């Protein structure tokens, strides 16, 4: 019997049982959550310096100069633990969003998986690439809607540079203060400032980040080159830095919009995402979109790569339990 006739006559494999599907979802969710918690906590100091540099023009935060100068001033004025200011909502958001993202990505990947007419003929690369990008982008969009308020709170706390007698903190009670003050002034909608640019940015970023990693890993896997963790880590670094840099201007716009929440009429700088884009370009030039890019490249290269590779490792570990 030829390969073609065998493929046409053989019955398709039975679908996984409900318990098996739920078990797979749970493993992916746990693996994504553990990977997110460890990677975000480890890179929280870099993330805070990046946010301070990125958002200084729209706040009362003074210009801190280079990333190194900013780090020294934060340590001198606010202490060592202040590098993790805002890390609690950041970790909570990433535990939930990464667990949900990785689980949905796996399911979307199955949905968009290119069909194979014959077992020995693999689908075209463009179809695999499309499936990888679509699954990553849709998974990112789904989780952004749910967890965006935590990202908003994290950004506000990261820009709370007080902590001395001369400069008291804006939100001494942390997450609770940000939440209550924002809702009091603008309602729950205030927690979604910058959501539309964020949605577009997340879809693009997750498509490039998750989809690109899965696609390239699969391509390397055909040559048995992804068996070692360090090779996958290097691959993940390239994907993380590239996707983070491409999407950085969108990240700048949405975070600038976040900082507008709660401002009184007449003090609002931007009427929306497009207006914010025009304002930055007019007042700061192209460089304004890339404030804090240096720390972000470092964070993406380390944290983003660690997230992808550690998810692979945690998923294998949980599968053995």
XYZ file of C-alpha atoms in Angstrom:
321
model
C 0.000 0.000 0.000
C 1.415 3.391 -0.976
C 1.842 6.239 1.502
C -0.917 8.212 -0.221
C -3.468 5.392 -0.152
C -2.564 4.625 3.443
C -3.163 8.247 4.443
C -6.573 8.302 2.747
C -7.753 4.966 4.152
C -6.500 5.259 7.718
C -8.928 6.693 10.240
C -7.963 9.901 12.088
C -6.713 9.566 15.650
C -9.422 9.793 18.315
C -9.810 13.205 19.983
C -8.364 13.540 23.489
C -10.757 12.919 26.356
C -12.095 15.829 28.403
C -9.947 14.865 31.397
C -6.827 14.697 29.226
C -7.574 18.101 27.683
C -8.182 19.678 31.098
C -5.005 18.115 32.447
C -3.046 19.578 29.542
C -4.603 23.011 30.082
C -3.765 22.896 33.785
C -0.156 21.889 33.139
C 0.299 24.697 30.633
C -1.315 27.205 32.998
C 0.886 26.147 35.917
C 4.029 26.123 33.790
C 3.250 29.594 32.433
C 2.485 30.954 35.904
C 5.668 29.609 37.488
C 7.762 30.849 34.563
C 6.194 34.322 34.766
C 6.604 34.681 38.537
C 10.309 33.789 38.486
C 11.230 35.797 35.394
C 9.340 38.957 36.405
C 10.648 39.011 39.967
C 14.210 38.522 38.745
C 14.005 41.393 36.240
C 11.796 43.780 38.278
C 14.654 46.249 39.045
C 15.471 46.584 35.336
C 11.785 47.033 34.516
C 11.387 49.840 37.044
C 14.391 51.766 35.710
C 13.011 51.341 32.199
C 9.626 52.764 33.238
C 11.187 55.733 35.033
C 13.162 56.657 31.921
C 10.302 55.947 29.553
C 7.674 58.034 31.367
C 9.684 60.865 32.944
C 8.415 63.551 30.478
C 4.762 63.120 31.488
C 5.214 62.993 35.264
C 6.853 64.941 38.066
C 9.725 62.474 37.958
C 12.976 64.354 37.320
C 15.238 63.395 34.442
C 17.444 60.632 35.807
C 19.940 60.574 32.954
C 21.325 57.213 31.909
C 19.989 53.903 33.189
C 23.006 53.594 35.478
C 22.464 57.090 36.920
C 18.784 56.307 37.435
C 19.642 53.087 39.260
C 22.079 54.879 41.567
C 19.549 57.613 42.400
C 16.755 55.137 43.085
C 19.035 53.195 45.423
C 20.279 56.349 47.170
C 16.879 58.045 47.576
C 14.495 55.111 47.976
C 16.545 52.119 49.103
C 17.197 48.660 47.698
C 13.672 47.267 48.093
C 12.250 50.131 46.035
C 13.564 48.428 42.896
C 10.686 45.974 43.375
C 8.065 48.714 43.884
C 5.008 47.673 41.887
C 6.263 44.112 41.541
C 3.296 42.573 43.384
C 0.655 43.593 40.806
C 3.204 42.866 38.080
C 3.720 39.293 39.295
C -0.009 38.772 39.869
C -0.754 39.987 36.359
C 1.902 37.839 34.765
C 1.004 34.751 36.785
C -2.546 35.028 35.540
C -1.872 36.321 32.038
C 1.046 34.007 31.277
C -0.799 30.964 32.579
C -3.817 31.910 30.498
C -1.741 32.946 27.474
C 0.287 29.762 27.251
C -2.805 27.605 27.740
C -4.764 29.467 25.066
C -1.775 29.512 22.753
C -1.593 25.724 22.832
C -5.302 25.460 22.038
C -5.163 28.088 19.304
C -2.136 26.291 17.877
C -4.189 23.109 17.566
C -7.000 25.042 15.903
C -4.748 26.744 13.358
C -2.490 23.740 12.830
C -2.011 23.171 9.070
C -3.514 19.949 7.817
C -1.258 17.190 6.591
C -2.683 15.177 3.708
C 0.050 12.571 3.944
C 2.057 11.673 7.074
C 5.402 12.037 5.272
C 4.628 15.408 3.689
C 4.955 18.343 6.096
C 2.878 21.516 5.694
C 4.446 24.537 4.062
C 6.526 26.844 6.229
C 4.285 29.822 5.547
C 1.313 27.901 6.952
C 3.234 26.966 10.086
C 4.346 30.569 10.486
C 0.772 31.836 10.100
C -0.490 29.333 12.670
C 2.234 30.266 15.162
C 1.640 34.021 14.814
C -2.159 33.763 14.965
C -2.146 31.563 18.059
C 0.318 33.838 19.883
C -1.518 37.043 18.940
C -4.995 35.795 19.855
C -3.777 34.392 23.168
C -2.206 37.766 24.035
C -5.365 39.684 23.095
C -7.542 37.438 25.250
C -5.463 37.900 28.384
C -4.947 41.647 27.946
C -8.669 42.306 28.347
C -8.709 40.481 31.699
C -5.449 41.583 33.274
C -4.918 45.118 31.950
C -5.907 46.886 35.227
C -3.023 45.160 37.026
C -0.604 46.457 34.396
C -2.054 49.941 34.911
C -1.544 49.715 38.695
C 1.975 48.354 38.258
C 2.947 51.281 36.011
C 1.600 53.853 38.461
C 3.472 52.289 41.375
C 6.722 52.092 39.416
C 6.543 55.874 38.852
C 5.928 56.574 42.540
C 9.464 57.803 43.237
C 8.769 59.227 46.694
C 9.980 57.637 49.877
C 11.790 60.371 51.754
C 10.605 63.124 54.093
C 11.145 65.709 51.383
C 9.240 63.695 48.796
C 6.530 61.468 50.283
C 5.067 58.627 48.267
C 1.982 59.263 46.146
C 0.549 55.837 46.948
C 1.764 54.854 50.428
C -0.695 51.944 50.590
C 0.375 50.550 47.232
C -2.160 48.788 45.016
C -5.161 49.813 47.092
C -4.381 53.535 46.789
C -3.924 53.404 43.028
C -7.136 51.435 42.551
C -9.333 53.557 44.824
C -8.059 56.932 43.615
C -8.405 55.997 39.953
C -11.905 54.575 40.341
C -12.975 57.552 42.453
C -11.906 60.033 39.770
C -12.703 58.188 36.538
C -14.582 55.019 37.410
C -13.494 51.547 36.370
C -12.799 52.861 32.866
C -9.826 54.753 34.259
C -8.073 51.436 34.859
C -8.189 50.841 31.090
C -6.437 54.040 29.992
C -4.338 53.218 26.922
C -6.124 49.919 26.380
C -6.592 50.171 22.606
C -2.908 50.860 21.823
C -2.045 48.146 24.344
C -4.316 45.662 22.614
C -2.700 46.301 19.247
C 0.763 46.181 20.783
C 0.119 42.966 22.680
C -1.284 41.196 19.614
C 1.808 42.170 17.617
C 4.228 41.434 20.458
C 2.767 38.044 21.360
C 2.570 37.070 17.699
C 6.268 37.855 17.259
C 7.376 36.668 20.706
C 5.445 33.442 21.223
C 4.747 32.682 17.584
C 8.265 33.489 16.444
C 9.809 31.357 19.176
C 7.556 28.382 18.442
C 8.186 28.618 14.698
C 11.965 28.954 14.952
C 12.157 26.276 17.628
C 10.229 23.897 15.359
C 12.521 24.717 12.439
C 15.632 24.097 14.537
C 14.069 20.967 15.971
C 14.104 19.396 12.519
C 17.877 19.451 12.776
C 17.881 18.246 16.407
C 19.278 21.577 17.575
C 16.856 22.457 20.386
C 17.648 19.596 22.745
C 19.940 21.751 24.858
C 18.560 24.514 27.076
C 21.306 27.000 26.236
C 20.511 26.801 22.521
C 16.848 27.486 23.161
C 17.801 30.331 25.514
C 19.907 32.017 22.821
C 17.070 31.594 20.331
C 14.600 33.032 22.839
C 16.886 36.031 23.443
C 16.932 36.906 19.760
C 13.152 36.613 19.518
C 12.527 38.546 22.760
C 14.844 41.457 21.942
C 13.590 41.734 18.364
C 9.891 41.662 19.266
C 10.381 43.994 22.242
C 12.232 46.585 20.149
C 9.725 46.497 17.279
C 6.777 46.992 19.653
C 8.478 49.514 21.962
C 6.932 52.695 20.457
C 3.445 51.231 21.030
C 4.432 50.409 24.606
C 5.557 54.004 25.132
C 2.250 55.401 23.846
C 0.049 53.154 25.977
C 2.065 53.801 29.150
C 1.981 57.540 28.548
C -1.817 57.250 28.305
C -1.869 55.298 31.569
C -0.248 58.242 33.325
C -3.085 60.529 32.149
C -5.689 58.783 34.294
C -7.087 60.991 37.047
C -5.777 64.288 35.674
C -8.065 67.304 35.886
C -9.592 68.882 32.795
C -7.069 71.175 31.133
C -4.066 69.197 32.331
C -4.599 66.199 30.077
C -1.865 66.071 27.454
C -3.361 63.559 25.026
C -6.864 63.022 23.668
C -6.100 59.468 22.612
C -3.511 57.122 21.215
C -3.057 58.893 17.875
C -2.841 62.291 19.544
C -0.239 60.917 21.963
C 1.783 59.562 19.044
C 1.726 62.948 17.294
C 2.619 64.787 20.510
C 5.673 62.608 21.207
C 6.866 62.893 17.618
C 6.412 66.688 17.593
C 7.915 67.437 21.017
C 10.568 64.725 21.377
C 11.178 63.319 17.916
C 11.705 59.647 17.120
C 13.940 59.289 20.179
C 10.948 59.989 22.415
C 9.372 56.686 21.454
C 12.477 54.799 22.562
C 13.123 56.283 26.007
C 14.278 53.500 28.299
C 14.990 51.132 25.400
C 18.400 50.180 26.813
C 17.055 48.651 30.046
C 14.192 47.130 28.056
C 16.610 45.317 25.735
C 18.383 43.914 28.792
C 15.091 42.941 30.420
C 13.752 41.398 27.212
C 16.941 39.490 26.540
C 17.018 38.043 30.052
C 13.419 38.016 31.293
C 11.666 37.325 28.004
C 14.064 34.544 27.078
C 13.873 33.043 30.563
C 10.065 33.095 30.385
C 9.970 31.126 27.130
C 12.605 28.561 28.049
C 11.453 28.082 31.646
C 7.903 27.472 30.380
C 9.260 24.579 28.292
C 11.082 23.172 31.313
C 8.189 23.622 33.768
C 5.785 22.017 31.278
C 8.007 18.943 31.050
C 8.366 18.801 34.833
C 4.604 19.037 35.449
C 3.933 16.394 32.777
C 6.027 13.924 34.779
C 4.033 14.450 37.968
